[in-house]
Every structure is written in structure tokens, then in C-alpha cells.
PDB file of C-alpha atoms in Angstrom:
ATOM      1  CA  UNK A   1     118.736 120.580 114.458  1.00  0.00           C
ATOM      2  CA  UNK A   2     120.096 122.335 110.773  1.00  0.00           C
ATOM      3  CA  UNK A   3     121.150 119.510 108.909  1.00  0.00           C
ATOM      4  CA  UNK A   4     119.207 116.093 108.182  1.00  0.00           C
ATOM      5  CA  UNK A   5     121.364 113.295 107.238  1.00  0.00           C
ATOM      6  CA  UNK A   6     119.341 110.739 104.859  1.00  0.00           C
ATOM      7  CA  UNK A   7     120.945 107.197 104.451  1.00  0.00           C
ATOM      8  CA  UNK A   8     118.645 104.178 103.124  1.00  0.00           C
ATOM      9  CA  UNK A   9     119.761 100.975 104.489  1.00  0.00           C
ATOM     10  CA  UNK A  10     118.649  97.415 102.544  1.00  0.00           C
ATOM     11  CA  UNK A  11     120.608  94.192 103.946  1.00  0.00           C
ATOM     12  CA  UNK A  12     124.292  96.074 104.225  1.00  0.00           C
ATOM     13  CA  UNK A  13     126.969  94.053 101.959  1.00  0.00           C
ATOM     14  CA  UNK A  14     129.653  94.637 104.435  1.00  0.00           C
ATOM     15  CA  UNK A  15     128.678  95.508 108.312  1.00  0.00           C
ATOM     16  CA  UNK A  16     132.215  96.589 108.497  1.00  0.00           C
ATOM     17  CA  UNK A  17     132.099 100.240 106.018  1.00  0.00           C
ATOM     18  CA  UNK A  18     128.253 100.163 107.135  1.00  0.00           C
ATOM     19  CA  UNK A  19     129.859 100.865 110.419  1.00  0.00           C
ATOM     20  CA  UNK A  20     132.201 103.174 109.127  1.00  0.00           C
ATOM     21  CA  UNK A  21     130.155 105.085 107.107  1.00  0.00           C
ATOM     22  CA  UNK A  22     127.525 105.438 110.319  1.00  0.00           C
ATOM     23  CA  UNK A  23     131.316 106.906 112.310  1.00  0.00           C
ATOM     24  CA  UNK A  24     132.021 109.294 109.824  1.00  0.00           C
ATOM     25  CA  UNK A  25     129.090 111.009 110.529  1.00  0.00           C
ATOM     26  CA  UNK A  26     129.674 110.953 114.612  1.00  0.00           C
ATOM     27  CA  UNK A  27     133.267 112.930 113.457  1.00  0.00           C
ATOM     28  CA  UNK A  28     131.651 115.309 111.975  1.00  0.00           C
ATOM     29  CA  UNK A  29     133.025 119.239 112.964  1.00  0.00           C
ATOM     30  CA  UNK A  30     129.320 120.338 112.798  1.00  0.00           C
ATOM     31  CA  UNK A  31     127.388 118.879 115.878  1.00  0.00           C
ATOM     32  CA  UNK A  32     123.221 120.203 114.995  1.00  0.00           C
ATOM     33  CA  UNK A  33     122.527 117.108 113.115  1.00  0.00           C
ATOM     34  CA  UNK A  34     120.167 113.949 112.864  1.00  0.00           C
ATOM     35  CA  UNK A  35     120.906 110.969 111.285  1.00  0.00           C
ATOM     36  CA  UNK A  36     118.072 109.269 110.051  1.00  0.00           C
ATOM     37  CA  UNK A  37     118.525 105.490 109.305  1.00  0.00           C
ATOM     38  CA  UNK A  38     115.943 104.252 107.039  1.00  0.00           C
ATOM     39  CA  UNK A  39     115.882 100.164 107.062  1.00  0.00           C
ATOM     40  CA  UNK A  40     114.228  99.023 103.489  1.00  0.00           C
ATOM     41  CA  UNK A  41     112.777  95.599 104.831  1.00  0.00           C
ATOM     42  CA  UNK A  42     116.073  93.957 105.677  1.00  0.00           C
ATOM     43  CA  UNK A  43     115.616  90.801 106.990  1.00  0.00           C
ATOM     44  CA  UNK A  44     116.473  90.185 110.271  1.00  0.00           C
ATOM     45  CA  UNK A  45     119.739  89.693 111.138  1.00  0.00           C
ATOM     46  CA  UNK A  46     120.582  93.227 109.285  1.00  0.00           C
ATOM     47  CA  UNK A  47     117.357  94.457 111.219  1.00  0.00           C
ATOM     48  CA  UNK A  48     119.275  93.877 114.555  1.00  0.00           C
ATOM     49  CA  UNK A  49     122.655  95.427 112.691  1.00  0.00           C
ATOM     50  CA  UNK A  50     120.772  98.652 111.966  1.00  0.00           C
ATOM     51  CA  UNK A  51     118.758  98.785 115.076  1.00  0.00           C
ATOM     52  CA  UNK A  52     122.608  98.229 116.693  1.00  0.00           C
ATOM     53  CA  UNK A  53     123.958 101.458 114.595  1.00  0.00           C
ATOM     54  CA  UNK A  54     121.299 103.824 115.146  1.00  0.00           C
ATOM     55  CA  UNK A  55     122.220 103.285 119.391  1.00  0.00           C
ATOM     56  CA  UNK A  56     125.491 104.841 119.268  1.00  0.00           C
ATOM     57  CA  UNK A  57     124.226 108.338 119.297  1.00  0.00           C
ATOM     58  CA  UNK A  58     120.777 109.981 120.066  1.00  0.00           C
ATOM     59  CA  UNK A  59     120.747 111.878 117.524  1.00  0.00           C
ATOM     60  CA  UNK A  60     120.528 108.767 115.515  1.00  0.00           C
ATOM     61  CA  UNK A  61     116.917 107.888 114.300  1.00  0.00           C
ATOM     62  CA  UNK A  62     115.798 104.653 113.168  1.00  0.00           C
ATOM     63  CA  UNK A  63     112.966 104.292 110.626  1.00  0.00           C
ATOM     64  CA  UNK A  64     112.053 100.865 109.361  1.00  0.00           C
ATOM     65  CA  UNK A  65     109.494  99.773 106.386  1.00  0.00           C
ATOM     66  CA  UNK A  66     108.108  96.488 106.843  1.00  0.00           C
ATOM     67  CA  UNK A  67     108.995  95.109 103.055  1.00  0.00           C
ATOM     68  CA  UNK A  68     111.458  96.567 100.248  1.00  0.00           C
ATOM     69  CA  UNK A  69     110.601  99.174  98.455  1.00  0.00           C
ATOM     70  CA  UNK A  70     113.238 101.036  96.975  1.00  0.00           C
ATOM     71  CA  UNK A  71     115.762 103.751  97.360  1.00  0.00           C
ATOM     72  CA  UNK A  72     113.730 106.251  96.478  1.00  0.00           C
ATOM     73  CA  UNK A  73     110.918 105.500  98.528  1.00  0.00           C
ATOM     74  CA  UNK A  74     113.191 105.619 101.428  1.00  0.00           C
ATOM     75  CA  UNK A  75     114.628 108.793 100.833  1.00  0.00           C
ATOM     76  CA  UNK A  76     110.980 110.232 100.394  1.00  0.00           C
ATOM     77  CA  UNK A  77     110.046 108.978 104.000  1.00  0.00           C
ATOM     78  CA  UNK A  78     113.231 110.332 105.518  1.00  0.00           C
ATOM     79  CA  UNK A  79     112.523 113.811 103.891  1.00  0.00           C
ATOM     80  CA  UNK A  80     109.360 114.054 105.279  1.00  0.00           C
ATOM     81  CA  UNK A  81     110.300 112.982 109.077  1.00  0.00           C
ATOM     82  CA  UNK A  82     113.417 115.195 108.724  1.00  0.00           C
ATOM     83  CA  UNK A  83     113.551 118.176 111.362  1.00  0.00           C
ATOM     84  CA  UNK A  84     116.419 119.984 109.513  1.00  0.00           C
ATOM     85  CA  UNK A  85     116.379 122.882 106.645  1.00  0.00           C
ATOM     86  CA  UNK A  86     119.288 121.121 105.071  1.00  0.00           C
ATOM     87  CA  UNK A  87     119.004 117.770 103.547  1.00  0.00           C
ATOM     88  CA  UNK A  88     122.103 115.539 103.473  1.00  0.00           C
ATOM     89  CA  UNK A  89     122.699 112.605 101.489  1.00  0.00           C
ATOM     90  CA  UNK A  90     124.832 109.553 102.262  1.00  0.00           C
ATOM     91  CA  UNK A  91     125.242 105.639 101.583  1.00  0.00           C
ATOM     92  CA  UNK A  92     125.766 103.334 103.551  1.00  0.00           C
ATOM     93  CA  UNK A  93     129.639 102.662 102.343  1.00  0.00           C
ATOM     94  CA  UNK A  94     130.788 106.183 102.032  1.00  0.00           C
ATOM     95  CA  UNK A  95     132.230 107.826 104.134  1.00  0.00           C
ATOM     96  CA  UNK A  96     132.031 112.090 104.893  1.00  0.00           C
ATOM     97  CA  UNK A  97     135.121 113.824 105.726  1.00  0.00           C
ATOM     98  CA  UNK A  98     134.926 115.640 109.189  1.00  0.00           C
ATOM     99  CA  UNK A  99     134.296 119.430 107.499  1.00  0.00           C
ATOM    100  CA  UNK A 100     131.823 117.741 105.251  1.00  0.00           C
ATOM    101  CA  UNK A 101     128.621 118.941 106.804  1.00  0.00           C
ATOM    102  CA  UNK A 102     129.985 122.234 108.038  1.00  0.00           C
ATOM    103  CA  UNK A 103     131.520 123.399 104.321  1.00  0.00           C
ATOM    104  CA  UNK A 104     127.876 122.129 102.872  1.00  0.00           C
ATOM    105  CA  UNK A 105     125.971 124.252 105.218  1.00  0.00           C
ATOM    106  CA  UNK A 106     128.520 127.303 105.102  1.00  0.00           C
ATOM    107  CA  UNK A 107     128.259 127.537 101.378  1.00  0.00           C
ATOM    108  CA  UNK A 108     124.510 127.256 101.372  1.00  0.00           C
ATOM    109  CA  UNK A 109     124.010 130.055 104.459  1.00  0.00           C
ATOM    110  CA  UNK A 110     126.214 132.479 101.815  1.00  0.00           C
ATOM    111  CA  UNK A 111     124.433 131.408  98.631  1.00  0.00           C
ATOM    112  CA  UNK A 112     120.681 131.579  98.943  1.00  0.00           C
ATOM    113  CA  UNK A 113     119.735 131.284  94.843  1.00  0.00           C
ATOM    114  CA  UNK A 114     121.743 127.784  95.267  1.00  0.00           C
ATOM    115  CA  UNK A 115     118.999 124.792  96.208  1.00  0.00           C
ATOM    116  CA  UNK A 116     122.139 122.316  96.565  1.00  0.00           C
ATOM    117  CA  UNK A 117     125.261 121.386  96.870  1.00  0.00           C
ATOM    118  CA  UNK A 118     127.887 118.667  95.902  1.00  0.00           C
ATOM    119  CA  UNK A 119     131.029 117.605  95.486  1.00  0.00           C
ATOM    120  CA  UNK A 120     134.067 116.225  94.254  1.00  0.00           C
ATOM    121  CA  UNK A 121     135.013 112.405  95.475  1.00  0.00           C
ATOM    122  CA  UNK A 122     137.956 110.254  96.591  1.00  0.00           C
ATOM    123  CA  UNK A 123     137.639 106.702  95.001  1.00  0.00           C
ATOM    124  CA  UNK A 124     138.403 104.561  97.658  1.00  0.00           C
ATOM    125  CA  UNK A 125     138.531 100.161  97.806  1.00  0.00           C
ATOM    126  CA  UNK A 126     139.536  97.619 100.697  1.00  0.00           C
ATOM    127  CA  UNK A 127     142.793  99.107 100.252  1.00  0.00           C
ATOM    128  CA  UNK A 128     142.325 102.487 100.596  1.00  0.00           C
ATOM    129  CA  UNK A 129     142.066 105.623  98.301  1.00  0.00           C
ATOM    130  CA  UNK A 130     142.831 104.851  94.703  1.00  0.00           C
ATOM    131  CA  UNK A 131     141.636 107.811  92.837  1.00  0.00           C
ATOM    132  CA  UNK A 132     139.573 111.069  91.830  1.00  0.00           C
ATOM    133  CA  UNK A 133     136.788 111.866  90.148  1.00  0.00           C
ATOM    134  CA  UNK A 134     136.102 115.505  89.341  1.00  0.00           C
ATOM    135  CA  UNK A 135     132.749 117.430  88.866  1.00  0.00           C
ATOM    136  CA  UNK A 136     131.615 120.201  87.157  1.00  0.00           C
ATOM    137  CA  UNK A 137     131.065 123.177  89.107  1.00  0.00           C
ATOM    138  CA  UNK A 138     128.670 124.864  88.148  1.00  0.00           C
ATOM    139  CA  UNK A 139     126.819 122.487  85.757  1.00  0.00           C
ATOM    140  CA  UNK A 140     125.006 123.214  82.404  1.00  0.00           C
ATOM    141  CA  UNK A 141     121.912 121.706  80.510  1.00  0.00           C
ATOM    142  CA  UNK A 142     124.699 119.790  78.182  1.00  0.00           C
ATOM    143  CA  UNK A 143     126.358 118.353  82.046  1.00  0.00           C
ATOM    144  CA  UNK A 144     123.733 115.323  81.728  1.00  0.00           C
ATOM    145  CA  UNK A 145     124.364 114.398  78.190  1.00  0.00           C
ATOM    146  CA  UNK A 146     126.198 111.419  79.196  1.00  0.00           C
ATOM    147  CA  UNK A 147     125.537 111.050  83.045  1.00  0.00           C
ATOM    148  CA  UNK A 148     124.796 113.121  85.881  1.00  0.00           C
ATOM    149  CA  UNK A 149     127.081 116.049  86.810  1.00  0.00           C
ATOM    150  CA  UNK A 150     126.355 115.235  90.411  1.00  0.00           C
ATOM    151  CA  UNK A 151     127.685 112.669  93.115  1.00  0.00           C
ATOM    152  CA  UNK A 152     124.553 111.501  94.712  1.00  0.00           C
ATOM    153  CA  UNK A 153     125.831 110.809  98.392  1.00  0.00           C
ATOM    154  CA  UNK A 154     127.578 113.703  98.285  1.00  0.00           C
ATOM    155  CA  UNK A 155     124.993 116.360  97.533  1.00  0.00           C
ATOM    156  CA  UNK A 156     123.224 118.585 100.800  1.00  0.00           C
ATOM    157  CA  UNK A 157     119.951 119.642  99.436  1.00  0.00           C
ATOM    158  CA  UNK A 158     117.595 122.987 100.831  1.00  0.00           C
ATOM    159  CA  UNK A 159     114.492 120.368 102.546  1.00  0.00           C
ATOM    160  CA  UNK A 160     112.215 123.023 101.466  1.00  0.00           C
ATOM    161  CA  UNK A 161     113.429 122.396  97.039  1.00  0.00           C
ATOM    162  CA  UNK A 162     112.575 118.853  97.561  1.00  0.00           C
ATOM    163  CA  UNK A 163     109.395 119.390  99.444  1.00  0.00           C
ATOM    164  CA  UNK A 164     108.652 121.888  96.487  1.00  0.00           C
ATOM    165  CA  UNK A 165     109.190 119.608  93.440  1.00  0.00           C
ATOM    166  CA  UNK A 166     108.008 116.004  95.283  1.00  0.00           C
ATOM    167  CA  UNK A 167     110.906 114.339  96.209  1.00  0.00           C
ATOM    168  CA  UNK A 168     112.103 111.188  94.520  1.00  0.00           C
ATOM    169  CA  UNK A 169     109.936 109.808  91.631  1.00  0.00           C
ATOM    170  CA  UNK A 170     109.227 106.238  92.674  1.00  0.00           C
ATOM    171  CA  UNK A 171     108.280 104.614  89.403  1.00  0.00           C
ATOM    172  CA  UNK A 172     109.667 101.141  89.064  1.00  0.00           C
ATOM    173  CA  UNK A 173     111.208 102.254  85.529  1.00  0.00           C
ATOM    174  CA  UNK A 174     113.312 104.564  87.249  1.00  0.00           C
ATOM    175  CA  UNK A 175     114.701 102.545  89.166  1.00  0.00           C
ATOM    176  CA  UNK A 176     118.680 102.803  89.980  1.00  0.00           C
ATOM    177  CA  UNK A 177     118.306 106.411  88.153  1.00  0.00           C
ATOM    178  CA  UNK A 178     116.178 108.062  90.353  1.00  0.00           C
ATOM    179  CA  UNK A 179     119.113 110.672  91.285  1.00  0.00           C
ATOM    180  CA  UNK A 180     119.788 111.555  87.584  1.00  0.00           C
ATOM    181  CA  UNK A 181     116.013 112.314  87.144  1.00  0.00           C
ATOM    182  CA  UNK A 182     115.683 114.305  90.211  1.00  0.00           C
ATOM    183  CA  UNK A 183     118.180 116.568  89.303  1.00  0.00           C
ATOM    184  CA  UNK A 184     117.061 116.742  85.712  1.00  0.00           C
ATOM    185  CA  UNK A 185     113.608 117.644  86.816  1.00  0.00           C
ATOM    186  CA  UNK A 186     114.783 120.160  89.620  1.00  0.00           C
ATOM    187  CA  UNK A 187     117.071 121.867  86.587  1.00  0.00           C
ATOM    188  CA  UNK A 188     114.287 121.858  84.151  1.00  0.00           C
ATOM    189  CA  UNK A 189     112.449 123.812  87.093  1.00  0.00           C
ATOM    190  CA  UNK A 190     114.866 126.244  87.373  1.00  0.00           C
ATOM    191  CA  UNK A 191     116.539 125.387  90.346  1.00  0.00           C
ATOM    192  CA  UNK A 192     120.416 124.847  90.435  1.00  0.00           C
ATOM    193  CA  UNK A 193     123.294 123.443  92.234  1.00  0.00           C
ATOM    194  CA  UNK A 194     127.114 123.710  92.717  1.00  0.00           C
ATOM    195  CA  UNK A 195     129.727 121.205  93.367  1.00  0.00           C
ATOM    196  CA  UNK A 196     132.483 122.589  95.299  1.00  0.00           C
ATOM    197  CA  UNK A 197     135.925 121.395  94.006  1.00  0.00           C
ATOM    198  CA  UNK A 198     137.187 119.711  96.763  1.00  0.00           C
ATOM    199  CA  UNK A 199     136.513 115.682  97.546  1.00  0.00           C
ATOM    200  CA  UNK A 200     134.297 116.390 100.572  1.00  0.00           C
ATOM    201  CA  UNK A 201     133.491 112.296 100.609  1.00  0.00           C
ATOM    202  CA  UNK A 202     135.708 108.618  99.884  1.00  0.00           C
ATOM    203  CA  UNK A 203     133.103 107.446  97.678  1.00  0.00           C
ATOM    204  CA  UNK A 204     133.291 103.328  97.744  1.00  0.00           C
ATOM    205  CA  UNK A 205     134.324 101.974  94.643  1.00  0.00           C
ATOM    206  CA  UNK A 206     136.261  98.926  93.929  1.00  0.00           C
ATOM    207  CA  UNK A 207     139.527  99.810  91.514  1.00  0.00           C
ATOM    208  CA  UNK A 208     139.006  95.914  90.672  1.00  0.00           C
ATOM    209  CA  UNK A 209     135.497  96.542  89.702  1.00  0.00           C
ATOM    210  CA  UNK A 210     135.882  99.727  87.774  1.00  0.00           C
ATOM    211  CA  UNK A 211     139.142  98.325  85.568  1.00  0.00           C
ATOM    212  CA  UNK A 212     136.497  95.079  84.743  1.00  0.00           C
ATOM    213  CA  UNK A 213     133.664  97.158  83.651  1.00  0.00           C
ATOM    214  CA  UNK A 214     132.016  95.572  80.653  1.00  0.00           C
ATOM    215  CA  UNK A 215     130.202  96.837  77.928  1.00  0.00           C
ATOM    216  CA  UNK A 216     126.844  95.156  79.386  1.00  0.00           C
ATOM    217  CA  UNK A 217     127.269  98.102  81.928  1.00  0.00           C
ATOM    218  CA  UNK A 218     128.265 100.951  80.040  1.00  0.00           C
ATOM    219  CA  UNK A 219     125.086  99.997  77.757  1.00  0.00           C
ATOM    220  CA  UNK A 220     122.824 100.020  80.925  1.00  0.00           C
ATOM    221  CA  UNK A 221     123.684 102.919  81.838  1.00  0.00           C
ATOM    222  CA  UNK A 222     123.558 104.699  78.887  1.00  0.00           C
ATOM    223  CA  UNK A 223     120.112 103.276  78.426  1.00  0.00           C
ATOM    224  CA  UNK A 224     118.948 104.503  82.156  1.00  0.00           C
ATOM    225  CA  UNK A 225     120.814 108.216  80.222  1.00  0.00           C
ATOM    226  CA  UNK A 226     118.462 108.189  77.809  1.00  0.00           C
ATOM    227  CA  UNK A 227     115.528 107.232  79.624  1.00  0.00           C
ATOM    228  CA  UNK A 228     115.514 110.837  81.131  1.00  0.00           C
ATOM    229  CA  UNK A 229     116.699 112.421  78.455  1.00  0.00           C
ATOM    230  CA  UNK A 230     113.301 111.690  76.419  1.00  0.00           C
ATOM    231  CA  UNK A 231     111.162 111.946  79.474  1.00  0.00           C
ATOM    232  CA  UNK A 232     112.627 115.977  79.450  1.00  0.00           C
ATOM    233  CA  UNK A 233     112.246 115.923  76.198  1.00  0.00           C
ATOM    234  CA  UNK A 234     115.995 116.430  75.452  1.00  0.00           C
ATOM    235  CA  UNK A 235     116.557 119.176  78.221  1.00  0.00           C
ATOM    236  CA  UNK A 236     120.755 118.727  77.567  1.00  0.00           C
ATOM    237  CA  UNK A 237     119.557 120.647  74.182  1.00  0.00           C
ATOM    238  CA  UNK A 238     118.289 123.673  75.300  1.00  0.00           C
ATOM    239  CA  UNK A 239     119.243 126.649  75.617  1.00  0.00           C
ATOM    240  CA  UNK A 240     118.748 126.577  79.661  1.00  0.00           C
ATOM    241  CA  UNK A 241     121.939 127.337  81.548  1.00  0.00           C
TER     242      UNK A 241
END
């Protein structure tokens, strides 16, 4: 096994792209993978859905934690039972092109000072793809000014940079931005990533939703921005690139 596929599952909002997203990974073109299903304490009728999923293939391994605990937690406990060098992220409504896994893991063979790698996304709703969303390629200190410059579930990491650095910070107060500070942490380190400029993923997002976005949620997220930004002491300003 090369590549580790990490996917935290809490109580799936539709069983239908849970499904889906599960499939996506059975077509992919590169076959030395695990999936590793990580059930947050969902209660027991998604219990049986998740068990369910993680049958269709033996590479498929189901991990389970017996209350809620977070994304982040999850992620952690998948790292550390994953067999593969390569760690792969992915939700549970996404869904990976076929050449996903094998375009992540070619770049990374033929770029060794690279600790991970991203992408670009298709927006995609009940009704199919709807847009783009474009990422920097190479991002800078001044990327995470007003977000992150990387797609979470799209991003293949080196297992050995997150073993390094200690995973995903689990503190309650950083919760729904743990991705943001992991990557601001792993570029304060030093390390870097790429995003290659291609959509390697159709990234669930409803065009309903995003058009009716209020200004409760811009301000929330902005908050959860600057949150990081003063525990790295405003990184975005330095002169790190």
C-alpha cells in the first residue's frame, strides 16, 4: 500500500453522495490504496451505513470511536493506523476524479522538497457541476490573509510531515479551522505545498447555498481567519515565502 485515503464520517447528511464519494475512490486509476473510514460516534443507523460502505472493497478499513469527537481527532487516528507514505484527504460528499490519486502521487515521487499537494475544484450541487474555484499554485505567506490557499479534501500529504509536526491540533477553539491552522503551522515550519491547476475533485457545494451566504457567515469565518493569524503571530506578514 502507497497511498492512505483519510475520510471522517459523523451521521452522513445524504447516504446517497456518501455512497458516491466512497465509489469514486473504487474508480480510481491507481489501485495500492487503503481507504480508511473513520466513524465519529454516529449513532446507529449511520453505524450500520458505514459498516455497509467499508464492505465493498477490502481494502476498505473501518475505524469507529465510541462518542464524537471531532474532525480533527479523526483524522489524527487515521494517520496513525495508516500503512501508506502518502496521506490522502477526502469528505464524505466529494468526490475524486479517476487520475486523482495517481497525478497526487506522480507529482510528489518527482518533487521531494514538496510535503503536499492540492488542487483546484469543480463546484458541484444536486444538479451537477456549477462552477470553479481556482488556487494558488504555489502559495505565499500573504495566501492566508483572507482564507486558506488550500482545498482541504483535496490535498495528498507526505505521512511522514504530519507525523513530524503532530497532526491536527484538537483544541475545541479550533474547531471547523483546524485545516487552515495546520497548514499555517506546517508553513511557519518551513514546509510547503503546491496545488496543481487542474480540478482533480467535484467539491460539494450547493449554488443555492453559496448565492444565500449571509454576512453572519462571512463574519465567522473571518473571525476563525484571524484566530490563526494571531496565534502565528501574523505569519501572512513576513517575509517567509
Amino acid at each position: 500500500i502507497n497511498i492512505s485515503i483519510i475520510m471522517g464520517v459523523y451521521n452522513p447528511s445524504s447516504h446517497r453522495r456518501f455512497f458516491a464519494a466512497v465509489e469514486s475512490i473504487l474508480r480510481q486509476s491507481r489501485t495500492d490504496w487503503e481507504l480508511l473510514l473513520y466513524d465519529d460516534g454516529s449513532p446507529s443507523s449511520s453505524e450500520r451505513l458505514i459498516r455497509r460502505a467499508s464492505r465493498q472493497d477490502t481494502r476498505i478499513r473501518y475505524l469507529r470511536g465510541h462518542k464524537n469527537r471531532g474532525l480533527a481527532h479523526a483524522l489524527n487516528v487515521c494517520i496513525q493506523q495508516a500503512k501508506g507514505c502518502y496521506i490522502a484527504r477526502m469528505d464524505d460528499d466529494d468526490l475524486a476524479k479517476p487520475d486523482r490519486l495517481e497525478k497526487q502521487a506522480a507529482f510528489l515521487d518527482a518533487h521531494p522538497a514538496i510535503q503536499w499537494v492540492g488542487s483546484n475544484v469543480e463546484l458541484r450541487d444536486e444538479k451537477g457541476v456549477w462552477g470553479f474555484q481556482k488556487m494558488p499554485e504555489k502559495p505565499q505567506a500573504k495566501d492566508f490573509l483572507f482564507n486558506s490557499p488550500y482545498i482541504h479534501p483535496t490535498v495528498m500529504f507526505r505521512r511522514e510531515v504530519l507525523l513530524r509536526h503532530g497532526g491536527y491540533d484538537e483544541s475545541p477553539r479550533l474547531s471547523l479551522c483546524e485545516d487552515y491552522e495546520l497548514f499555517m503551522r506546517l508553513h511557519q515550519q518551513g514546509e510547503r505545498g503546491y496545488n496543481l491547476q487542474e480540478p482533480l475533485l467535484e467539491y460539494w457545494e450547493s449554488y443555492e447555498s453559496y448565492k444565500k451566504r449571509t454576512f453572519r457567515r462571512t463574519l465567522m469565518d473571518l473571525r476563525n481567519v484571524r484566530k490563526i493569524l494571531n496565534i502565528y503571530n501574523l505569519y501572512v506578514y513576513s517575509d517567509v515565502s
